[in-house]
Amino acid sequence: MGHRIVRSLHPARPGGVVQFHSAPVNASAVIRIAITGVESTGKTTLTEALSARLGGVAVRECARYDAEVIAGKATLATLGRLAHAQAEACEVAVQQAAATGAACVVSDTDALVLRLWGEHAFERVPAGLKRLETWPDLTLLCAPTIPWEADPLRSMPRLEDRLALHAAYAQAVAVLPAHAIIDATAHEKRLDQAVRAFQNFVVNRG
């Protein structure tokens, strides 16, 4: 099955342009945007900035506030529980956006983060990912092109490790209905790319 490409996502060209997989995407009235990528790629910063710029609703990453994760005691079952909690939060945000006339909902994580977390930490895919996997209309993959910042929940200071995991993310998002790469080296430029991706998606969706 082929890809319908609005503009190329070649690394030498600007990010923020959307590649649609196969047929056009029929998005919901409230556009659902998921931010994904390896640790320390500015996902939270982008989520907050993009939702503010677009007048949307932001959904925080449940994992960052989870007691088991914070204590370093996360299990495969923890990830399944987090998938359920994140999906619930995203769906509540869509209802809120619809009620207030907001254009979009932006989630600070997605099912891919939990899937790759499970595969790398436990060599298994967490259960219960389906709801979260099918939630986004548009997925924005943040590349590890900004400096790593230390955080108690982070464990990959080596760029080589983050690039290797990013390759797995890139392979996975390539088959999603619509995605764009956010690869600028400054937060302001990354926001510009994300806004361009949103605009490109709105124009080209089915």
Tab-separated table of N, CA and C in Angstrom, residues 23-160:
chain	number	residue	atom	x	y	z
A	23	ALA	N	-4.733	6.399	1.938
A	23	ALA	CA	-5.892	7.232	1.627
A	23	ALA	C	-5.927	8.493	2.483
A	24	PRO	N	-6.664	9.534	2.022
A	24	PRO	CA	-6.830	10.733	2.836
A	24	PRO	C	-7.441	10.402	4.191
A	25	VAL	N	-7.131	11.239	5.173
A	25	VAL	CA	-7.605	11.028	6.536
A	25	VAL	C	-8.895	11.805	6.748
A	26	ASN	N	-9.901	11.154	7.282
A	26	ASN	CA	-11.140	11.823	7.652
A	26	ASN	C	-11.094	12.119	9.144
A	27	ALA	N	-10.608	13.287	9.479
A	27	ALA	CA	-10.405	13.637	10.878
A	27	ALA	C	-11.716	14.029	11.542
A	28	SER	N	-11.727	13.965	12.854
A	28	SER	CA	-12.883	14.390	13.627
A	28	SER	C	-12.987	15.911	13.610
A	29	ALA	N	-14.136	16.422	14.063
A	29	ALA	CA	-14.340	17.870	14.075
A	29	ALA	C	-13.281	18.557	14.930
A	30	VAL	N	-12.998	17.989	16.086
A	30	VAL	CA	-11.892	18.455	16.921
A	30	VAL	C	-10.668	17.637	16.524
A	31	ILE	N	-9.671	18.281	15.957
A	31	ILE	CA	-8.496	17.551	15.481
A	31	ILE	C	-7.658	17.081	16.669
A	32	ARG	N	-7.312	15.806	16.641
A	32	ARG	CA	-6.605	15.163	17.748
A	32	ARG	C	-5.133	15.005	17.378
A	33	ILE	N	-4.275	15.662	18.121
A	33	ILE	CA	-2.845	15.678	17.826
A	33	ILE	C	-2.090	14.986	18.956
A	34	ALA	N	-1.255	14.028	18.599
A	34	ALA	CA	-0.403	13.355	19.585
A	34	ALA	C	1.048	13.755	19.350
A	35	ILE	N	1.739	14.085	20.423
A	35	ILE	CA	3.161	14.406	20.370
A	35	ILE	C	3.923	13.182	20.868
A	36	THR	N	4.883	12.710	20.090
A	36	THR	CA	5.618	11.513	20.471
A	36	THR	C	7.110	11.713	20.255
A	37	GLY	N	7.900	10.767	20.744
A	37	GLY	CA	9.346	10.842	20.567
A	37	GLY	C	10.083	10.369	21.807
A	38	VAL	N	11.387	10.257	21.676
A	38	VAL	CA	12.219	9.810	22.791
A	38	VAL	C	12.266	10.887	23.864
A	39	GLU	N	12.870	10.565	24.989
A	39	GLU	CA	12.930	11.509	26.099
A	39	GLU	C	13.729	12.761	25.735
A	40	SER	N	13.376	13.857	26.404
A	40	SER	CA	14.086	15.132	26.266
A	40	SER	C	14.119	15.644	24.829
A	41	THR	N	12.982	15.556	24.164
A	41	THR	CA	12.874	16.121	22.810
A	41	THR	C	11.863	17.265	22.777
A	42	GLY	N	11.557	17.824	23.931
A	42	GLY	CA	10.701	19.004	23.982
A	42	GLY	C	9.223	18.729	23.795
A	43	LYS	N	8.783	17.516	24.101
A	43	LYS	CA	7.373	17.170	23.868
A	43	LYS	C	6.426	18.005	24.733
A	44	THR	N	6.747	18.136	26.015
A	44	THR	CA	5.871	18.903	26.902
A	44	THR	C	5.857	20.373	26.517
A	45	THR	N	7.027	20.926	26.244
A	45	THR	CA	7.112	22.321	25.814
A	45	THR	C	6.296	22.542	24.550
A	46	LEU	N	6.410	21.622	23.600
A	46	LEU	CA	5.672	21.758	22.344
A	46	LEU	C	4.174	21.591	22.566
A	47	THR	N	3.784	20.647	23.399
A	47	THR	CA	2.359	20.445	23.683
A	47	THR	C	1.725	21.718	24.215
A	48	GLU	N	2.370	22.328	25.188
A	48	GLU	CA	1.825	23.537	25.803
A	48	GLU	C	1.806	24.703	24.821
A	49	ALA	N	2.894	24.865	24.071
A	49	ALA	CA	2.983	25.987	23.137
A	49	ALA	C	2.019	25.823	21.968
A	50	LEU	N	1.917	24.604	21.439
A	50	LEU	CA	1.050	24.373	20.284
A	50	LEU	C	-0.419	24.529	20.663
A	51	SER	N	-0.816	23.992	21.794
A	51	SER	CA	-2.214	24.132	22.206
A	51	SER	C	-2.558	25.598	22.456
A	52	ALA	N	-1.614	26.360	23.015
A	52	ALA	CA	-1.847	27.784	23.235
A	52	ALA	C	-1.948	28.533	21.914
A	53	ARG	N	-1.059	28.233	20.980
A	53	ARG	CA	-1.055	28.917	19.683
A	53	ARG	C	-2.345	28.640	18.902
A	54	LEU	N	-2.819	27.395	18.961
A	54	LEU	CA	-3.986	27.005	18.171
A	54	LEU	C	-5.298	27.176	18.925
A	55	GLY	N	-5.235	27.604	20.174
A	55	GLY	CA	-6.449	27.715	20.964
A	55	GLY	C	-7.048	26.365	21.275
A	56	GLY	N	-6.184	25.385	21.490
A	56	GLY	CA	-6.634	24.024	21.746
A	56	GLY	C	-6.576	23.658	23.212
A	57	VAL	N	-6.799	22.378	23.485
A	57	VAL	CA	-6.761	21.841	24.845
A	57	VAL	C	-5.556	20.915	24.961
A	58	ALA	N	-4.734	21.120	25.974
A	58	ALA	CA	-3.551	20.286	26.187
A	58	ALA	C	-3.866	19.154	27.158
A	59	VAL	N	-3.287	17.982	26.892
A	59	VAL	CA	-3.429	16.831	27.784
A	59	VAL	C	-2.037	16.452	28.276
A	60	ARG	N	-1.832	16.473	29.564
A	60	ARG	CA	-0.514	16.164	30.104
A	60	ARG	C	-0.243	14.656	30.030
A	61	GLU	N	1.027	14.296	30.123
A	61	GLU	CA	1.429	12.892	30.106
A	61	GLU	C	1.205	12.289	31.488
A	62	CYS	N	0.289	11.346	31.581
A	62	CYS	CA	-0.049	10.747	32.878
A	62	CYS	C	1.163	10.096	33.542
A	63	ALA	N	2.062	9.537	32.752
A	63	ALA	CA	3.201	8.808	33.309
A	63	ALA	C	4.090	9.684	34.178
A	64	ARG	N	4.192	10.962	33.855
A	64	ARG	CA	5.087	11.840	34.604
A	64	ARG	C	4.602	12.077	36.026
A	65	TYR	N	3.338	11.787	36.296
A	65	TYR	CA	2.763	12.049	37.615
A	65	TYR	C	2.352	10.754	38.317
A	66	ASP	N	2.783	9.620	37.766
A	66	ASP	CA	2.401	8.327	38.313
A	66	ASP	C	3.376	7.899	39.408
A	67	ALA	N	2.846	7.447	40.527
A	67	ALA	CA	3.682	7.106	41.682
A	67	ALA	C	4.657	5.975	41.376
A	68	GLU	N	4.219	4.951	40.665
A	68	GLU	CA	5.102	3.829	40.353
A	68	GLU	C	6.230	4.261	39.426
A	69	VAL	N	5.918	5.108	38.460
A	69	VAL	CA	6.944	5.595	37.538
A	69	VAL	C	7.950	6.461	38.285
A	70	ILE	N	7.458	7.368	39.103
A	70	ILE	CA	8.334	8.271	39.852
A	70	ILE	C	9.255	7.491	40.790
A	71	ALA	N	8.745	6.410	41.368
A	71	ALA	CA	9.536	5.591	42.296
A	71	ALA	C	10.447	4.612	41.578
A	72	GLY	N	10.394	4.582	40.249
A	72	GLY	CA	11.216	3.648	39.494
A	72	GLY	C	10.744	2.215	39.600
A	73	LYS	N	9.455	2.015	39.869
A	73	LYS	CA	8.904	0.673	40.064
A	73	LYS	C	7.858	0.312	39.013
A	74	ALA	N	7.925	0.956	37.864
A	74	ALA	CA	6.946	0.674	36.810
A	74	ALA	C	7.100	-0.755	36.303
A	75	THR	N	5.980	-1.405	36.053
A	75	THR	CA	5.951	-2.752	35.490
A	75	THR	C	5.196	-2.711	34.168
A	76	LEU	N	5.128	-3.843	33.494
A	76	LEU	CA	4.354	-3.911	32.262
A	76	LEU	C	2.892	-3.574	32.539
A	77	ALA	N	2.385	-4.026	33.675
A	77	ALA	CA	1.002	-3.711	34.048
A	77	ALA	C	0.819	-2.213	34.268
A	78	THR	N	1.846	-1.552	34.791
A	78	THR	CA	1.793	-0.100	34.963
A	78	THR	C	1.558	0.580	33.627
A	79	LEU	N	2.260	0.124	32.604
A	79	LEU	CA	2.133	0.747	31.288
A	79	LEU	C	0.736	0.549	30.716
A	80	GLY	N	0.158	-0.621	30.927
A	80	GLY	CA	-1.210	-0.844	30.485
A	80	GLY	C	-2.187	0.073	31.195
A	81	ARG	N	-1.981	0.258	32.490
A	81	ARG	CA	-2.834	1.166	33.256
A	81	ARG	C	-2.675	2.599	32.775
A	82	LEU	N	-1.449	2.993	32.463
A	82	LEU	CA	-1.200	4.342	31.961
A	82	LEU	C	-1.846	4.565	30.601
A	83	ALA	N	-1.856	3.529	29.769
A	83	ALA	CA	-2.514	3.646	28.461
A	83	ALA	C	-3.994	3.946	28.640
A	84	HIS	N	-4.626	3.253	29.573
A	84	HIS	CA	-6.047	3.488	29.851
A	84	HIS	C	-6.258	4.906	30.373
A	85	ALA	N	-5.419	5.334	31.318
A	85	ALA	CA	-5.563	6.664	31.906
A	85	ALA	C	-5.348	7.758	30.871
A	86	GLN	N	-4.355	7.565	29.991
A	86	GLN	CA	-4.078	8.573	28.966
A	86	GLN	C	-5.224	8.653	27.968
A	87	ALA	N	-5.755	7.507	27.564
A	87	ALA	CA	-6.886	7.496	26.632
A	87	ALA	C	-8.096	8.188	27.243
A	88	GLU	N	-8.351	7.926	28.517
A	88	GLU	CA	-9.468	8.579	29.208
A	88	GLU	C	-9.272	10.093	29.222
A	89	ALA	N	-8.069	10.535	29.559
A	89	ALA	CA	-7.786	11.967	29.618
A	89	ALA	C	-7.946	12.619	28.251
A	90	CYS	N	-7.502	11.931	27.209
A	90	CYS	CA	-7.623	12.465	25.852
A	90	CYS	C	-9.080	12.588	25.434
A	91	GLU	N	-9.884	11.599	25.763
A	91	GLU	CA	-11.291	11.632	25.378
A	91	GLU	C	-12.055	12.707	26.139
A	92	VAL	N	-11.728	12.895	27.409
A	92	VAL	CA	-12.335	13.979	28.183
A	92	VAL	C	-11.958	15.329	27.577
A	93	ALA	N	-10.711	15.467	27.154
A	93	ALA	CA	-10.258	16.719	26.548
A	93	ALA	C	-10.980	17.002	25.242
A	94	VAL	N	-11.258	15.972	24.455
A	94	VAL	CA	-12.013	16.161	23.210
A	94	VAL	C	-13.417	16.673	23.522
A	95	GLN	N	-14.047	16.116	24.528
A	95	GLN	CA	-15.376	16.583	24.928
A	95	GLN	C	-15.323	18.043	25.367
A	96	GLN	N	-14.282	18.382	26.123
A	96	GLN	CA	-14.114	19.767	26.565
A	96	GLN	C	-13.910	20.691	25.373
A	97	ALA	N	-13.080	20.260	24.420
A	97	ALA	CA	-12.818	21.076	23.236
A	97	ALA	C	-14.084	21.276	22.414
A	98	ALA	N	-14.859	20.218	22.243
A	98	ALA	CA	-16.096	20.317	21.470
A	98	ALA	C	-17.084	21.272	22.136
A	99	ALA	N	-17.126	21.243	23.459
A	99	ALA	CA	-18.062	22.092	24.191
A	99	ALA	C	-17.673	23.563	24.136
A	100	THR	N	-16.382	23.833	24.002
A	100	THR	CA	-15.896	25.219	24.019
A	100	THR	C	-15.539	25.749	22.637
A	101	GLY	N	-15.647	24.903	21.613
A	101	GLY	CA	-15.319	25.336	20.263
A	101	GLY	C	-13.838	25.350	19.954
A	102	ALA	N	-13.035	24.658	20.756
A	102	ALA	CA	-11.592	24.594	20.494
A	102	ALA	C	-11.317	23.772	19.241
A	103	ALA	N	-10.275	24.158	18.518
A	103	ALA	CA	-9.983	23.516	17.232
A	103	ALA	C	-9.329	22.156	17.380
A	104	CYS	N	-8.624	21.938	18.491
A	104	CYS	CA	-7.827	20.716	18.590
A	104	CYS	C	-7.573	20.334	20.037
A	105	VAL	N	-7.119	19.102	20.191
A	105	VAL	CA	-6.587	18.610	21.461
A	105	VAL	C	-5.176	18.123	21.189
A	106	VAL	N	-4.240	18.483	22.064
A	106	VAL	CA	-2.842	18.089	21.900
A	106	VAL	C	-2.428	17.254	23.106
A	107	SER	N	-2.055	16.004	22.853
A	107	SER	CA	-1.627	15.103	23.929
A	107	SER	C	-0.109	15.036	24.005
A	108	ASP	N	0.400	15.112	25.220
A	108	ASP	CA	1.838	15.133	25.481
A	108	ASP	C	2.494	13.752	25.376
A	109	THR	N	1.766	12.765	24.895
A	109	THR	CA	2.329	11.433	24.681
A	109	THR	C	1.370	10.639	23.815
A	110	ASP	N	1.739	9.408	23.497
A	110	ASP	CA	0.848	8.549	22.709
A	110	ASP	C	1.124	7.083	23.024
A	111	ALA	N	0.407	6.206	22.341
A	111	ALA	CA	0.568	4.772	22.580
A	111	ALA	C	1.948	4.274	22.188
A	112	LEU	N	2.570	4.927	21.207
A	112	LEU	CA	3.881	4.482	20.749
A	112	LEU	C	4.923	4.607	21.854
A	113	VAL	N	4.842	5.662	22.652
A	113	VAL	CA	5.762	5.821	23.777
A	113	VAL	C	5.651	4.625	24.721
A	114	LEU	N	4.431	4.233	25.036
A	114	LEU	CA	4.220	3.110	25.950
A	114	LEU	C	4.601	1.786	25.303
A	115	ARG	N	4.327	1.645	24.015
A	115	ARG	CA	4.692	0.412	23.306
A	115	ARG	C	6.209	0.210	23.318
A	116	LEU	N	6.961	1.238	22.934
A	116	LEU	CA	8.415	1.105	22.879
A	116	LEU	C	9.020	1.008	24.279
A	117	TRP	N	8.423	1.667	25.227
A	117	TRP	CA	8.848	1.535	26.624
A	117	TRP	C	8.732	0.075	27.053
A	118	GLY	N	7.589	-0.540	26.765
A	118	GLY	CA	7.394	-1.939	27.118
A	118	GLY	C	8.359	-2.863	26.406
A	119	GLU	N	8.552	-2.625	25.114
A	119	GLU	CA	9.445	-3.488	24.339
A	119	GLU	C	10.877	-3.391	24.828
A	120	HIS	N	11.327	-2.193	25.160
A	120	HIS	CA	12.720	-2.008	25.561
A	120	HIS	C	12.959	-2.382	27.025
A	121	ALA	N	11.988	-2.123	27.891
A	121	ALA	CA	12.189	-2.394	29.320
A	121	ALA	C	11.794	-3.810	29.717
A	122	PHE	N	10.785	-4.364	29.037
A	122	PHE	CA	10.246	-5.662	29.460
A	122	PHE	C	10.192	-6.689	28.332
A	123	GLU	N	10.612	-6.274	27.125
A	123	GLU	CA	10.593	-7.137	25.945
A	123	GLU	C	9.186	-7.651	25.640
A	124	ARG	N	8.205	-6.851	25.976
A	124	ARG	CA	6.812	-7.192	25.698
A	124	ARG	C	6.024	-5.919	25.431
A	125	VAL	N	4.954	-6.053	24.667
A	125	VAL	CA	4.074	-4.917	24.394
A	125	VAL	C	3.011	-4.852	25.488
A	126	PRO	N	2.803	-3.693	26.088
A	126	PRO	CA	1.772	-3.592	27.123
A	126	PRO	C	0.387	-3.901	26.561
A	127	ALA	N	-0.474	-4.408	27.402
A	127	ALA	CA	-1.860	-4.654	27.008
A	127	ALA	C	-2.642	-3.341	27.038
A	128	GLY	N	-3.730	-3.304	26.292
A	128	GLY	CA	-4.657	-2.179	26.385
A	128	GLY	C	-4.251	-0.921	25.655
A	129	LEU	N	-3.472	-1.043	24.577
A	129	LEU	CA	-3.017	0.142	23.848
A	129	LEU	C	-3.993	0.607	22.769
A	130	LYS	N	-4.953	-0.227	22.395
A	130	LYS	CA	-5.747	0.031	21.194
A	130	LYS	C	-6.454	1.381	21.212
A	131	ARG	N	-7.103	1.715	22.321
A	131	ARG	CA	-7.833	2.995	22.376
A	131	ARG	C	-6.901	4.162	22.122
A	132	LEU	N	-5.744	4.121	22.740
A	132	LEU	CA	-4.802	5.226	22.598
A	132	LEU	C	-4.163	5.224	21.220
A	133	GLU	N	-3.955	4.045	20.646
A	133	GLU	CA	-3.365	3.947	19.309
A	133	GLU	C	-4.259	4.575	18.252
A	134	THR	N	-5.555	4.418	18.392
A	134	THR	CA	-6.485	4.901	17.367
A	134	THR	C	-6.976	6.318	17.635
A	135	TRP	N	-6.527	6.926	18.711
A	135	TRP	CA	-7.028	8.255	19.073
A	135	TRP	C	-6.547	9.378	18.151
A	136	PRO	N	-5.263	9.482	17.795
A	136	PRO	CA	-4.805	10.679	17.072
A	136	PRO	C	-5.272	10.729	15.615
A	137	ASP	N	-5.543	11.944	15.155
A	137	ASP	CA	-5.684	12.206	13.723
A	137	ASP	C	-4.310	12.490	13.116
A	138	LEU	N	-3.480	13.185	13.871
A	138	LEU	CA	-2.159	13.627	13.415
A	138	LEU	C	-1.142	13.364	14.519
A	139	THR	N	-0.028	12.757	14.160
A	139	THR	CA	1.047	12.489	15.119
A	139	THR	C	2.280	13.301	14.742
A	140	LEU	N	2.834	14.011	15.708
A	140	LEU	CA	4.051	14.796	15.501
A	140	LEU	C	5.195	14.109	16.238
A	141	LEU	N	6.197	13.690	15.487
A	141	LEU	CA	7.360	13.012	16.063
A	141	LEU	C	8.475	14.020	16.299
A	142	CYS	N	8.832	14.219	17.563
A	142	CYS	CA	9.906	15.146	17.921
A	142	CYS	C	11.252	14.430	17.831
A	143	ALA	N	12.145	14.966	17.041
A	143	ALA	CA	13.465	14.368	16.851
A	143	ALA	C	14.425	14.832	17.954
A	144	PRO	N	15.445	14.018	18.267
A	144	PRO	CA	16.427	14.383	19.304
A	144	PRO	C	17.469	15.353	18.765
A	145	THR	N	17.009	16.538	18.380
A	145	THR	CA	17.894	17.552	17.806
A	145	THR	C	18.054	18.757	18.724
A	146	ILE	N	17.597	18.634	19.960
A	146	ILE	CA	17.829	19.660	20.974
A	146	ILE	C	18.600	19.014	22.127
A	147	PRO	N	19.316	19.816	22.936
A	147	PRO	CA	20.155	19.243	23.989
A	147	PRO	C	19.359	18.434	25.009
A	148	TRP	N	19.970	17.348	25.465
A	148	TRP	CA	19.372	16.530	26.523
A	148	TRP	C	19.442	17.289	27.837
A	149	GLU	N	18.362	17.252	28.613
A	149	GLU	CA	18.323	17.885	29.926
A	149	GLU	C	18.058	16.823	30.982
A	150	ALA	N	18.835	16.851	32.044
A	150	ALA	CA	18.689	15.860	33.110
A	150	ALA	C	17.331	15.976	33.788
A	151	ASP	N	16.796	14.829	34.160
A	151	ASP	CA	15.488	14.752	34.805
A	151	ASP	C	15.458	13.416	35.548
A	152	PRO	N	14.861	13.356	36.742
A	152	PRO	CA	14.837	12.087	37.481
A	152	PRO	C	14.207	10.927	36.713
A	153	LEU	N	13.330	11.225	35.750
A	153	LEU	CA	12.659	10.166	35.004
A	153	LEU	C	13.367	9.825	33.698
A	154	ARG	N	14.500	10.451	33.425
A	154	ARG	CA	15.211	10.217	32.162
A	154	ARG	C	16.428	9.326	32.377
A	155	SER	N	16.754	8.553	31.338
A	155	SER	CA	17.827	7.564	31.490
A	155	SER	C	18.702	7.420	30.248
A	156	MET	N	18.582	8.355	29.289
A	156	MET	CA	19.328	8.204	28.033
A	156	MET	C	20.124	9.467	27.716
A	157	PRO	N	21.159	9.770	28.491
A	157	PRO	CA	21.945	10.974	28.209
A	157	PRO	C	22.759	10.883	26.922
A	158	ARG	N	23.084	9.663	26.465
A	158	ARG	CA	23.901	9.500	25.261
A	158	ARG	C	23.060	9.727	24.010
A	159	LEU	N	23.515	10.652	23.173
A	159	LEU	CA	22.795	10.954	21.941
A	159	LEU	C	22.656	9.716	21.067
A	160	GLU	N	23.695	8.881	21.043
A	160	GLU	CA	23.641	7.674	20.209
A	160	GLU	C	22.460	6.788	20.593
